[in-house]
PDB file of C-alpha atoms in Angstrom:
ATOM      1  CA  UNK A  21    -106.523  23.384  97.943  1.00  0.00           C
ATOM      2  CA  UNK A  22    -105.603  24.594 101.808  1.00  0.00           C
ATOM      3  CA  UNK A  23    -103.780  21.288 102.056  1.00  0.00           C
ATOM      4  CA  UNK A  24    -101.274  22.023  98.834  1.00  0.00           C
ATOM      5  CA  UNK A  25    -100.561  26.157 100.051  1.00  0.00           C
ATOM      6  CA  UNK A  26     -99.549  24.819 103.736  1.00  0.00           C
ATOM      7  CA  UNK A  27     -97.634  22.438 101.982  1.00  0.00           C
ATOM      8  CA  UNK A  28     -96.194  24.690  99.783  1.00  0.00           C
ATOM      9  CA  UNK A  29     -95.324  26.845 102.235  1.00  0.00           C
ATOM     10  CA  UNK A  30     -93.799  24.318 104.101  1.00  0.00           C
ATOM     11  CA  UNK A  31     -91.749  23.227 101.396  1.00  0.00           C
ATOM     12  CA  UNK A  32     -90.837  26.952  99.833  1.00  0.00           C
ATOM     13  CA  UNK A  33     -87.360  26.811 101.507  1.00  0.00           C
ATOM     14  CA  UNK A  34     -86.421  23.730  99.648  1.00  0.00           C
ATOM     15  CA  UNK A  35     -87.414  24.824  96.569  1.00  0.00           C
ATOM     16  CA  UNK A  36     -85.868  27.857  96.726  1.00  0.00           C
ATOM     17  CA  UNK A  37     -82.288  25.874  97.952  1.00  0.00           C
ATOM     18  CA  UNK A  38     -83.229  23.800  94.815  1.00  0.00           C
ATOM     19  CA  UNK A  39     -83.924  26.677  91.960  1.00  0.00           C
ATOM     20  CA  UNK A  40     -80.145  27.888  91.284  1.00  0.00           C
ATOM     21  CA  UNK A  41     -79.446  24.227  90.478  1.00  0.00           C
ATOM     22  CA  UNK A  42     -82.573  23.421  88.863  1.00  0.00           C
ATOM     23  CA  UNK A  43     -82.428  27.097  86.564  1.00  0.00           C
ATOM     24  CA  UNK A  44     -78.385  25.761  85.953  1.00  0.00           C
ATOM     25  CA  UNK A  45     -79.570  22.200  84.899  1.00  0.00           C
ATOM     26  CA  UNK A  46     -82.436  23.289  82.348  1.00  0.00           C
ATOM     27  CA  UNK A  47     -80.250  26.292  81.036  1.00  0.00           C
ATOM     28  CA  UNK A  48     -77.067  24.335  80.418  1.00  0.00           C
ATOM     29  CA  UNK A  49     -78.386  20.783  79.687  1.00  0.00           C
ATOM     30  CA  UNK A  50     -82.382  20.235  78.669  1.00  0.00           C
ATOM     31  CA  UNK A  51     -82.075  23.355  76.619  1.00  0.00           C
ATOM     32  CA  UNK A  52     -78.800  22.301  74.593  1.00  0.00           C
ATOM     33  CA  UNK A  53     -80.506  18.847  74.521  1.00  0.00           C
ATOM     34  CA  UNK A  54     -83.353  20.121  72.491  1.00  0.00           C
ATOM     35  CA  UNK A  55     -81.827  22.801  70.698  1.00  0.00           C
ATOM     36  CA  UNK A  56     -79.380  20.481  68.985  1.00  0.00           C
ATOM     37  CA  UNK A  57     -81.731  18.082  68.284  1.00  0.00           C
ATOM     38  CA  UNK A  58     -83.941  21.311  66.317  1.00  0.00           C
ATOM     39  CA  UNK A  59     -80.560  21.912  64.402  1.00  0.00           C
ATOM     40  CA  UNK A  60     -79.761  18.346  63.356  1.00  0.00           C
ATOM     41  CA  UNK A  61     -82.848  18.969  61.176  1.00  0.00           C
ATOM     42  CA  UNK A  62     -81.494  22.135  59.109  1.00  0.00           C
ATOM     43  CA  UNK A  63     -79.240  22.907  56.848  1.00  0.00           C
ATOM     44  CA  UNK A  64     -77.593  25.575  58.030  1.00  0.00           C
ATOM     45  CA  UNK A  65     -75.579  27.831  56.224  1.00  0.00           C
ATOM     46  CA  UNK A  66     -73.900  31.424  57.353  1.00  0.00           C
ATOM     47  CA  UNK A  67     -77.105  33.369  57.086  1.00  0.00           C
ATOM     48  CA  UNK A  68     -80.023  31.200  56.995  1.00  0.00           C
ATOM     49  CA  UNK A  69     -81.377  27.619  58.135  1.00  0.00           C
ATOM     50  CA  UNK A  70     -83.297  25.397  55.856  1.00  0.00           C
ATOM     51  CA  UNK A  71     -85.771  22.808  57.134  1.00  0.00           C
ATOM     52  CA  UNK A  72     -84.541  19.225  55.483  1.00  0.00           C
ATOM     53  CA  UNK A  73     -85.759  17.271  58.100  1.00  0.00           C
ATOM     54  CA  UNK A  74     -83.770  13.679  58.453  1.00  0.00           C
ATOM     55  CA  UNK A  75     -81.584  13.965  55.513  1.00  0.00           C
ATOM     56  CA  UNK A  76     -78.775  14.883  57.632  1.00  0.00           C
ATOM     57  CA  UNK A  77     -79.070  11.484  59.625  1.00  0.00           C
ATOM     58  CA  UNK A  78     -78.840  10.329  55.741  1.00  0.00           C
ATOM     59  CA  UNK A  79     -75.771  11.659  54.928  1.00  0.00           C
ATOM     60  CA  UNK A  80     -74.384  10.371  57.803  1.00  0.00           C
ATOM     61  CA  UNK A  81     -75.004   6.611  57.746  1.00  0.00           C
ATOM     62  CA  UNK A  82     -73.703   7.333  54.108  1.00  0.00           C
ATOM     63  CA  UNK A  83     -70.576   8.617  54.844  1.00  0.00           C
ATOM     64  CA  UNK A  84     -67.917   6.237  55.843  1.00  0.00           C
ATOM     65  CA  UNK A  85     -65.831   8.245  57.089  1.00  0.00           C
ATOM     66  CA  UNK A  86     -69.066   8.644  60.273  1.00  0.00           C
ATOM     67  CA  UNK A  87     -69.398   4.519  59.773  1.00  0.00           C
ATOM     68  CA  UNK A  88     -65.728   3.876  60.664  1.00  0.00           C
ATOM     69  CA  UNK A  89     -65.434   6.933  63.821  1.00  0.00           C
ATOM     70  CA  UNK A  90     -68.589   5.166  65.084  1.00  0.00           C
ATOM     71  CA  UNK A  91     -67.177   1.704  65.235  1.00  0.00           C
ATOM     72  CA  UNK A  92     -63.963   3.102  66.897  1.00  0.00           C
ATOM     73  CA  UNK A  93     -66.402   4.872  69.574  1.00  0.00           C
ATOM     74  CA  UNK A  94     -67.691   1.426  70.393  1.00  0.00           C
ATOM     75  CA  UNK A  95     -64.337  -0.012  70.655  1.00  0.00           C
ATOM     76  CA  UNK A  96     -63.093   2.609  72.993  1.00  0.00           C
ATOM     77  CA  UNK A  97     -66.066   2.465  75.194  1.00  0.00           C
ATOM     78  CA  UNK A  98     -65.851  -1.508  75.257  1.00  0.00           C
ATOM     79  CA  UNK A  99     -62.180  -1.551  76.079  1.00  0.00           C
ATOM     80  CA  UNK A 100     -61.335   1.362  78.201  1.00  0.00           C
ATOM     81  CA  UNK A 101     -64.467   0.609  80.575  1.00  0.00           C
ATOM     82  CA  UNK A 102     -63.395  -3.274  80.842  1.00  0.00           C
ATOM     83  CA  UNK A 103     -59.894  -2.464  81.572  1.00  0.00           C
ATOM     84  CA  UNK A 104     -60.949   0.510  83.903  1.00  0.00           C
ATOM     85  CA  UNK A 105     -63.720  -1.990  85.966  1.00  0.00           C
ATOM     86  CA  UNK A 106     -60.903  -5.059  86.116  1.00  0.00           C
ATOM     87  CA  UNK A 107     -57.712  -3.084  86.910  1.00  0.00           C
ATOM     88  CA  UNK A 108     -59.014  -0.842  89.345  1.00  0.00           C
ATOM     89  CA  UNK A 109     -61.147  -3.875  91.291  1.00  0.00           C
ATOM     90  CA  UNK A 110     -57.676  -6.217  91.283  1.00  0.00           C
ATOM     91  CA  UNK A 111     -55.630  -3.293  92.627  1.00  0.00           C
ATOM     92  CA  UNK A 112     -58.291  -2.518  95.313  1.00  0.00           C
ATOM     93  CA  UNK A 113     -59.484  -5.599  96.422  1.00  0.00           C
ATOM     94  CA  UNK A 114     -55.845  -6.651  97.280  1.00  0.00           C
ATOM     95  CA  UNK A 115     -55.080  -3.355  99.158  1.00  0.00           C
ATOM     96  CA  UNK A 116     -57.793  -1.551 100.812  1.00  0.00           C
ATOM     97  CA  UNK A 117     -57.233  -3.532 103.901  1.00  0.00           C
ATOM     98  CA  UNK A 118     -54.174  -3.259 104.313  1.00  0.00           C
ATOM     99  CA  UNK A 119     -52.084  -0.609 106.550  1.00  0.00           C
ATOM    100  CA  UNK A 120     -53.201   2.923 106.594  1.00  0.00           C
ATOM    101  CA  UNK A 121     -50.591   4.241 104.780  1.00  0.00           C
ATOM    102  CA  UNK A 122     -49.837   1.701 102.594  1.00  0.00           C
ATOM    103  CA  UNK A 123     -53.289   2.161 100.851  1.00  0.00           C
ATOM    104  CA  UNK A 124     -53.290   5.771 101.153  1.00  0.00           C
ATOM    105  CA  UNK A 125     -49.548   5.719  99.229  1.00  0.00           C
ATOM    106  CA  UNK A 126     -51.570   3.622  96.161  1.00  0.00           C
ATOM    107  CA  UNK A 127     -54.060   5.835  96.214  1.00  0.00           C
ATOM    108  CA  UNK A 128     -52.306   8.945  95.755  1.00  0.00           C
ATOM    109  CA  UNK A 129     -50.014   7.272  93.223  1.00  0.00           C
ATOM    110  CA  UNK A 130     -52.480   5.946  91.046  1.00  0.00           C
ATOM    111  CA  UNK A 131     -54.507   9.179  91.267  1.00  0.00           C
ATOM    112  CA  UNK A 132     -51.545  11.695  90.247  1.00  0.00           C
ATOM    113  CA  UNK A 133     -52.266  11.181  86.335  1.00  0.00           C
ATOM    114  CA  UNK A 134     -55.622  12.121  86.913  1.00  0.00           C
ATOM    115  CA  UNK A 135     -55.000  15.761  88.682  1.00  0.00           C
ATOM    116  CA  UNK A 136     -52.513  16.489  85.407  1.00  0.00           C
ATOM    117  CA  UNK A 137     -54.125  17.681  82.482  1.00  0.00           C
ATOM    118  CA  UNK A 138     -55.019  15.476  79.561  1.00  0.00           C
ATOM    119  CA  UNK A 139     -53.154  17.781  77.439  1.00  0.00           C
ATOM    120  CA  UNK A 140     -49.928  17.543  79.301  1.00  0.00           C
ATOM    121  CA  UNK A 141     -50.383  13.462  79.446  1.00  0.00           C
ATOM    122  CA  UNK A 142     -51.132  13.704  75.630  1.00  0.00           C
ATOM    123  CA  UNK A 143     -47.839  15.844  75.105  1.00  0.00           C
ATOM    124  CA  UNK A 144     -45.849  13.764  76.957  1.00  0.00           C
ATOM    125  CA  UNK A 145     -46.898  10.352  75.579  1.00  0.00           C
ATOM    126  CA  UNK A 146     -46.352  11.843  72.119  1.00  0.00           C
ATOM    127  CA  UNK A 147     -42.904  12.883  72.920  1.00  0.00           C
ATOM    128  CA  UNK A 148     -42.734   9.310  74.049  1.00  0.00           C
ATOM    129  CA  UNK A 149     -44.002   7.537  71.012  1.00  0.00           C
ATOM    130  CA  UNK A 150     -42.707  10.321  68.387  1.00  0.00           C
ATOM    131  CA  UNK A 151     -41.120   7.732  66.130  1.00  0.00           C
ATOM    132  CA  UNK A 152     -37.869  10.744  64.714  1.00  0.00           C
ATOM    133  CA  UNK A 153     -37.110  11.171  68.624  1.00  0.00           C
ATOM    134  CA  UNK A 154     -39.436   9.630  71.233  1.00  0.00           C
ATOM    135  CA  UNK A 155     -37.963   7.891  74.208  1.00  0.00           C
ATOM    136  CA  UNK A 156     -39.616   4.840  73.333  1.00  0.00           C
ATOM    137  CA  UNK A 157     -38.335   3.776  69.601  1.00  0.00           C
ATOM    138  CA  UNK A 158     -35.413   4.991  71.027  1.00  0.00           C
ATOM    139  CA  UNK A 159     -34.781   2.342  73.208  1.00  0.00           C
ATOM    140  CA  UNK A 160     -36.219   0.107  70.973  1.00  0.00           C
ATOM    141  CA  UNK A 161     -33.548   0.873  68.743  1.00  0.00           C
ATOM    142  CA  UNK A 162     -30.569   0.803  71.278  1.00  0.00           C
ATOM    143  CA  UNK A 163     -32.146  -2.765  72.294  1.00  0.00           C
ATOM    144  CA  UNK A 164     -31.835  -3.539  68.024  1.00  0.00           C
ATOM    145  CA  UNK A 165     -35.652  -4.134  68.211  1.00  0.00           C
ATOM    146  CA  UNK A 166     -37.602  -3.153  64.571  1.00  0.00           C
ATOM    147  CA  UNK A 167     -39.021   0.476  65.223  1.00  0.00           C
ATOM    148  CA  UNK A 168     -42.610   0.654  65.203  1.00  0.00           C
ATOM    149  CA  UNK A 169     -44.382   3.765  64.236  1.00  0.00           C
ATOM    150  CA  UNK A 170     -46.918   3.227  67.089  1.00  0.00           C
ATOM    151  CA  UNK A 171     -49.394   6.114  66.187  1.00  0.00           C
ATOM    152  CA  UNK A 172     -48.361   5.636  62.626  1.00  0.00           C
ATOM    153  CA  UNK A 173     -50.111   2.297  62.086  1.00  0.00           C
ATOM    154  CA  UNK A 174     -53.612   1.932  61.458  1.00  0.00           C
ATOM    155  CA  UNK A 175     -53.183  -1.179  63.570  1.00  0.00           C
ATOM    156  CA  UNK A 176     -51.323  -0.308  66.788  1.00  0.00           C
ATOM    157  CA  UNK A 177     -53.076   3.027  66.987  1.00  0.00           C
ATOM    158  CA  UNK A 178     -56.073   2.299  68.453  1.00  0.00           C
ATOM    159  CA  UNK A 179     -54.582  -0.168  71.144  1.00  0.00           C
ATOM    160  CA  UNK A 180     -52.126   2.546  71.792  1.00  0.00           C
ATOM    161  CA  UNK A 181     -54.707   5.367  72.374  1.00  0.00           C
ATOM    162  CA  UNK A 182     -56.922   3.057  74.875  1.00  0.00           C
ATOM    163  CA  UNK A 183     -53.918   2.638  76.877  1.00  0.00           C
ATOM    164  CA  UNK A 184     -53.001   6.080  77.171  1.00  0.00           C
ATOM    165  CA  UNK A 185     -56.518   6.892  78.231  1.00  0.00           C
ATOM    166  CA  UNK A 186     -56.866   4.036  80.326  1.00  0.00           C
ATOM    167  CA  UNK A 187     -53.910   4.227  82.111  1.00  0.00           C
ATOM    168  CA  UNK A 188     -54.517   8.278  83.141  1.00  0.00           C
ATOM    169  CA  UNK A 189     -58.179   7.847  84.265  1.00  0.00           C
ATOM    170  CA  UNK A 190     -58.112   4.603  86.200  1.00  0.00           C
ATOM    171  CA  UNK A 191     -57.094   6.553  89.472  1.00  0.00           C
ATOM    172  CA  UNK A 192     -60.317   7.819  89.648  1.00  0.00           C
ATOM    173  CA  UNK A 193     -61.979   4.512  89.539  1.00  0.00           C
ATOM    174  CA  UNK A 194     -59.337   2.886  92.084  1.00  0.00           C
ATOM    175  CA  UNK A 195     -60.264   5.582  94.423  1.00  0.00           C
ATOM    176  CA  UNK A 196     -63.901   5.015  93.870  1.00  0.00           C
ATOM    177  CA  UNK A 197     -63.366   1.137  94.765  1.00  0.00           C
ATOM    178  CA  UNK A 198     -61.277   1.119  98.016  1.00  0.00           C
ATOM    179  CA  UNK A 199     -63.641   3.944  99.498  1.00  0.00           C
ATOM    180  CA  UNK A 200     -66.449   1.788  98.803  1.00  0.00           C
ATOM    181  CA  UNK A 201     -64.508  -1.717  99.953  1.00  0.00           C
ATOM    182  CA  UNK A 202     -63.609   0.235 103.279  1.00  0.00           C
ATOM    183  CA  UNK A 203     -67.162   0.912 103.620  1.00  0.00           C
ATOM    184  CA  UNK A 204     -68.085  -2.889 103.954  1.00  0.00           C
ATOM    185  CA  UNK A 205     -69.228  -4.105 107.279  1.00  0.00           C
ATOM    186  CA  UNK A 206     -66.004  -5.529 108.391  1.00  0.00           C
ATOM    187  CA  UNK A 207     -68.517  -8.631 109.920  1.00  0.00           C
ATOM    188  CA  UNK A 208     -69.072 -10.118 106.772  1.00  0.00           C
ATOM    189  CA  UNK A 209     -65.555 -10.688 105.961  1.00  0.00           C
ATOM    190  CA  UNK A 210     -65.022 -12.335 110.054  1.00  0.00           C
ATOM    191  CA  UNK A 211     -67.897 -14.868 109.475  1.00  0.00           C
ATOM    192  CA  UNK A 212     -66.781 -15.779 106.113  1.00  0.00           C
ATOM    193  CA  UNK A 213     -63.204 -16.220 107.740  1.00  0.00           C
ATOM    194  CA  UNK A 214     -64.651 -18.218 110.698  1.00  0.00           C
ATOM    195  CA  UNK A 215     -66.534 -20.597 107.844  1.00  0.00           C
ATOM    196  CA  UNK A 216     -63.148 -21.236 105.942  1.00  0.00           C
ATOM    197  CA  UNK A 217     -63.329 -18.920 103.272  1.00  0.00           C
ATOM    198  CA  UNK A 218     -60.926 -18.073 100.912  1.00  0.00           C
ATOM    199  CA  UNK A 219     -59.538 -14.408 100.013  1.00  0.00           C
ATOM    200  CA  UNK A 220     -60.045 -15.224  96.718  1.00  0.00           C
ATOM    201  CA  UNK A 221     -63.796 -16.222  97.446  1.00  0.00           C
ATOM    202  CA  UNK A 222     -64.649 -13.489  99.838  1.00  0.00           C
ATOM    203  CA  UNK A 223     -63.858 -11.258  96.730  1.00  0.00           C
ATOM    204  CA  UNK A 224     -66.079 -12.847  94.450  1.00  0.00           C
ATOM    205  CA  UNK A 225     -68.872 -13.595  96.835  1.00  0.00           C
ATOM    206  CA  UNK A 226     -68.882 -10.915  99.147  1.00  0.00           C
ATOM    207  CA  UNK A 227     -66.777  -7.705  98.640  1.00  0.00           C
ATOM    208  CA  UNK A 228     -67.499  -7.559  94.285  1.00  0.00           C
ATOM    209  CA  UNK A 229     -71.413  -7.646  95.233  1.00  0.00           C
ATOM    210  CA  UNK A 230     -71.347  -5.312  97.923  1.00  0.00           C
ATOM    211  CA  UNK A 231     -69.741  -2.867  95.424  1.00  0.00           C
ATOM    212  CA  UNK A 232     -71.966  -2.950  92.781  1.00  0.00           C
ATOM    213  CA  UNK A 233     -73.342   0.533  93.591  1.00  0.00           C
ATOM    214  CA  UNK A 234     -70.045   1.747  92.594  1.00  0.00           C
ATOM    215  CA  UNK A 235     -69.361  -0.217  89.556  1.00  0.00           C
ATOM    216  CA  UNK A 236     -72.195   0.708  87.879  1.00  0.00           C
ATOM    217  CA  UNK A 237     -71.482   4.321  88.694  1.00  0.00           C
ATOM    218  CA  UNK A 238     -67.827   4.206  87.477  1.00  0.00           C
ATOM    219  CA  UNK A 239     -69.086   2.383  84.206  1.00  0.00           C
ATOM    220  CA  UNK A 240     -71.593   4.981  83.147  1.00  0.00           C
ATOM    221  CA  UNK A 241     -69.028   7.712  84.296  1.00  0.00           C
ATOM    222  CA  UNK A 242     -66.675   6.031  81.988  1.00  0.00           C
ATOM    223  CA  UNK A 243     -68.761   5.977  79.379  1.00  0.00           C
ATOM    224  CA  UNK A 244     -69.625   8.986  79.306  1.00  0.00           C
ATOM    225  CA  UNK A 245     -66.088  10.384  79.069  1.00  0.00           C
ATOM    226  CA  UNK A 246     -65.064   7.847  76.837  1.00  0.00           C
ATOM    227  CA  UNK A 247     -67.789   8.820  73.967  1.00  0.00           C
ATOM    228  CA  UNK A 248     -66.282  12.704  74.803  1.00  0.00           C
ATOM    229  CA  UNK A 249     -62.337  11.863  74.220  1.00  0.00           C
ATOM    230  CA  UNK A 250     -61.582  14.406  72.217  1.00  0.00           C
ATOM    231  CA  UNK A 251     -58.200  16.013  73.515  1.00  0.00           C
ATOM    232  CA  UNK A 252     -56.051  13.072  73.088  1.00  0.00           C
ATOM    233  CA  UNK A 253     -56.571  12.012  69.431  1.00  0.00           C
ATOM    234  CA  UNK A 254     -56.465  15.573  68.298  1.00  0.00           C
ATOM    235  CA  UNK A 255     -52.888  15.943  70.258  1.00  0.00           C
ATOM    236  CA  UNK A 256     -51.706  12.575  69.359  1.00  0.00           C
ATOM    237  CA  UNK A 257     -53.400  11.818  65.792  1.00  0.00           C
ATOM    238  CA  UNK A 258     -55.518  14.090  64.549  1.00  0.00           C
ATOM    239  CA  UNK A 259     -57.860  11.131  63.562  1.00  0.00           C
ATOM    240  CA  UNK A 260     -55.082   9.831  61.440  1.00  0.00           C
ATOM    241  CA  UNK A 261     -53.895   7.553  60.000  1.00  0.00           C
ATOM    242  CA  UNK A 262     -56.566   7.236  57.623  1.00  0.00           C
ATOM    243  CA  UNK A 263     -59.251   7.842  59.869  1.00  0.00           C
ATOM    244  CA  UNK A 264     -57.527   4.801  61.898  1.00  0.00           C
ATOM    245  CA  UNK A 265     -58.388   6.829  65.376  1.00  0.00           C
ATOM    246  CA  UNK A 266     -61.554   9.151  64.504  1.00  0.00           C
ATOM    247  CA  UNK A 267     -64.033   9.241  66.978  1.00  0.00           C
ATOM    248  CA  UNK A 268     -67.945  10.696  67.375  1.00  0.00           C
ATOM    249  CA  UNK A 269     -66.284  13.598  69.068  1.00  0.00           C
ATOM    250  CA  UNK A 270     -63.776  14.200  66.470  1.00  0.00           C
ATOM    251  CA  UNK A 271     -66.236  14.091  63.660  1.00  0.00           C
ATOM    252  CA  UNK A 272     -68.074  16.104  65.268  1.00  0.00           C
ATOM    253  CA  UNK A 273     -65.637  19.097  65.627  1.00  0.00           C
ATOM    254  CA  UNK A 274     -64.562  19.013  62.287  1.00  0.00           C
ATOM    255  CA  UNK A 275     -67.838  19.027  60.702  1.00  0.00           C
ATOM    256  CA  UNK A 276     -68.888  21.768  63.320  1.00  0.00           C
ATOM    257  CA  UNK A 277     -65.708  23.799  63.376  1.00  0.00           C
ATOM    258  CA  UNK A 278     -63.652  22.928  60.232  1.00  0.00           C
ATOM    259  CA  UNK A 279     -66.108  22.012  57.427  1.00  0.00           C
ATOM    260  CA  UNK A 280     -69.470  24.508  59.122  1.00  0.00           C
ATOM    261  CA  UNK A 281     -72.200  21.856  58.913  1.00  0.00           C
ATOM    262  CA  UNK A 282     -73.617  22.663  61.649  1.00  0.00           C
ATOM    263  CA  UNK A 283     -76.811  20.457  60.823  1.00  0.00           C
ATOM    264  CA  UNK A 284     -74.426  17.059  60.908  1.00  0.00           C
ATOM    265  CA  UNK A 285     -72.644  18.114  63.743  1.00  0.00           C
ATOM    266  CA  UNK A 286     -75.932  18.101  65.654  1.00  0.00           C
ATOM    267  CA  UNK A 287     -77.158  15.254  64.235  1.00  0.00           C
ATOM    268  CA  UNK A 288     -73.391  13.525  65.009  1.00  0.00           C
ATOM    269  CA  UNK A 289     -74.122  15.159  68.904  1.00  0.00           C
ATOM    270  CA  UNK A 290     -77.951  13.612  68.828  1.00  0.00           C
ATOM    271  CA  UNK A 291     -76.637   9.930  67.816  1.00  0.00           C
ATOM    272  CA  UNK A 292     -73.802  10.183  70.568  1.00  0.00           C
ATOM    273  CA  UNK A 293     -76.641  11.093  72.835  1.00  0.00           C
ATOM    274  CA  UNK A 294     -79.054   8.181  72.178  1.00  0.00           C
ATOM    275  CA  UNK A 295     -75.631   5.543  72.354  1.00  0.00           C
ATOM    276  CA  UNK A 296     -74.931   7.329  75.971  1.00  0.00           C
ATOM    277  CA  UNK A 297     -78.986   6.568  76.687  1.00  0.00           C
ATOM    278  CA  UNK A 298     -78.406   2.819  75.253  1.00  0.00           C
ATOM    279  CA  UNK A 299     -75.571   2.541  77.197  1.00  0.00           C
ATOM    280  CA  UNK A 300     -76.257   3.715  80.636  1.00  0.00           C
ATOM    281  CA  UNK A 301     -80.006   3.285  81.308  1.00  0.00           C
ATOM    282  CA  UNK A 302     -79.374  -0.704  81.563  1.00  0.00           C
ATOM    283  CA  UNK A 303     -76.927   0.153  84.374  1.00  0.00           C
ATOM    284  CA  UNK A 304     -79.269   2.531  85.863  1.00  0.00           C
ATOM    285  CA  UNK A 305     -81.931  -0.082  86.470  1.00  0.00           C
ATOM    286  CA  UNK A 306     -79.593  -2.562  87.473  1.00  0.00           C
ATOM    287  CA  UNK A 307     -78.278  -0.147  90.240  1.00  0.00           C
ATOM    288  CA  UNK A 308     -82.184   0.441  91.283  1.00  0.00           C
ATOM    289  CA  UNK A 309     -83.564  -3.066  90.737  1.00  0.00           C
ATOM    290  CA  UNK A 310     -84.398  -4.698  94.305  1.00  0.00           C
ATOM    291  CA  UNK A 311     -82.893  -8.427  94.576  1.00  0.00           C
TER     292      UNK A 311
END
């Protein structure tokens, strides 16, 4: 008992450093957590809350319109975080070791769509792709090229919407990758050199590897904003057409803020949860395993 108040004592300054963070952590996130996971088992109506326990999980594996936003979910995820992992390794493995200012020139350029606000990318990609006046059909036209209502389409829509997302958060990830590729002991790369290595197999073999850390990281980062993307399809398609680009997200705000059932909206926000959990604790004990 002496042993655990010395130690206490020893350790109060920590835990006081810690408690702001902690109070922050359980406030914000383990209490929403659980409270939303209380409310995807009511009914809830203006004035009351009535216990119905998993119907709501019912009603949504019935509804198709929650069958079809799930499967575009999964196709986001699976896209955006494969292009994201592929594009930003290619573009950093051939640059971070080259001159100073040649890599710090990439990384800024890449990174400037990130520091703009998804609503001002979103505004500008749907002045480029408005089919009346957008820049793009456009020039499609002048070039006599068949004009292609690219958001429009239930089947250009999607592809359309993973590039636009892709192509203003890979910065991040591109940053992510040359800090880390810096970061590896320049020896490695001499002795594989001196034993006749090629650049293409000191990528593969030594500098992908070394990275790992950081691609698991910038995968479960990824996927976590991915399952949020909200901004973009409510600026560029409003789920449309026909529920072509609905997402987890999307469902959920309109069956939290458009349609008040706040019971499925819970339920859509407990689901999302338990795919993020899927998702990311295999990468988690990847990045921990000892090889």
């Amino acid at each position: 008992m002496n042993f655990n108040k010395h130690a206490l004592k020893e350790n109060l300054t920590g835990y006081l450093f810690i408690a702001p963070q902690l109070i922050l952590f359980l406030v914000f996130l383990v209490y929403p957590i659980i409270e939303g996971i209380r409310l995807s088992l009511y009914r809830i109506n203006y004035t009351n809350e009535v216990f119905v326990g998993f119907e709501n999980y019912q009603k949504l594996f019935e509804n198709p319109v929650f069958v079809k936003s799930t499967i575009n979910t999964v196709v986001f995820v699976i896209f955006i975080v494969a292009l994201t992992v592929i594009f930003a390794l290619f573009v950093s493995a051939a640059v971070f070791d080259k001159n100073a200012k040649y890599v710090s020139f990439i990384r800024g350029s890449y990174y400037i769509p990130v520091m703009v606000s998804m609503v001002v990318m979103s505004m500008v990609w749907s002045f480029l792709l408005n089919p009346a006046n957008g820049l793009i059909p456009y020039i499609a036209k002048q070039m006599e090229m068949s004009s292609i209502n690219f958001l429009g389409n239930p089947k250009t829509v999607l592809p359309v919407i993973i590039f636009v997302t892709f192509a203003t958060n890979v910065g991040q990830a591109i940053i992510l990758y040359i800090a880390s590729m810096i970061g590896v002991p320049k020896d490695l790369f001499e002795a594989a050199e001196v034993d006749g290595a090629s650049r293409t197999t000191i990528i593969f073999k030594i500098l992908i590897p070394m990275v790992k850390p950081t691609t698991i990281y910038i995968i479960i980062m990824n996927i976590i904003a991915v399952l949020k993307i909200f901004v973009v399809i409510q600026l560029l398609t409003g789920g449309g057409p026909n529920n072509a680009s609905t997402t987890l997200m999307y469902f959920l705000y309109n069956n939290a803020f458009k349609f008040n059932q706040l019971g499925i909206a819970s339920a859509v926000g407990v689901i999302m949860f338990l795919i993020t959990l899927v998702l990311s604790v295999p990468q988690l004990r990847a990045m921990f395993k000892k090889d």
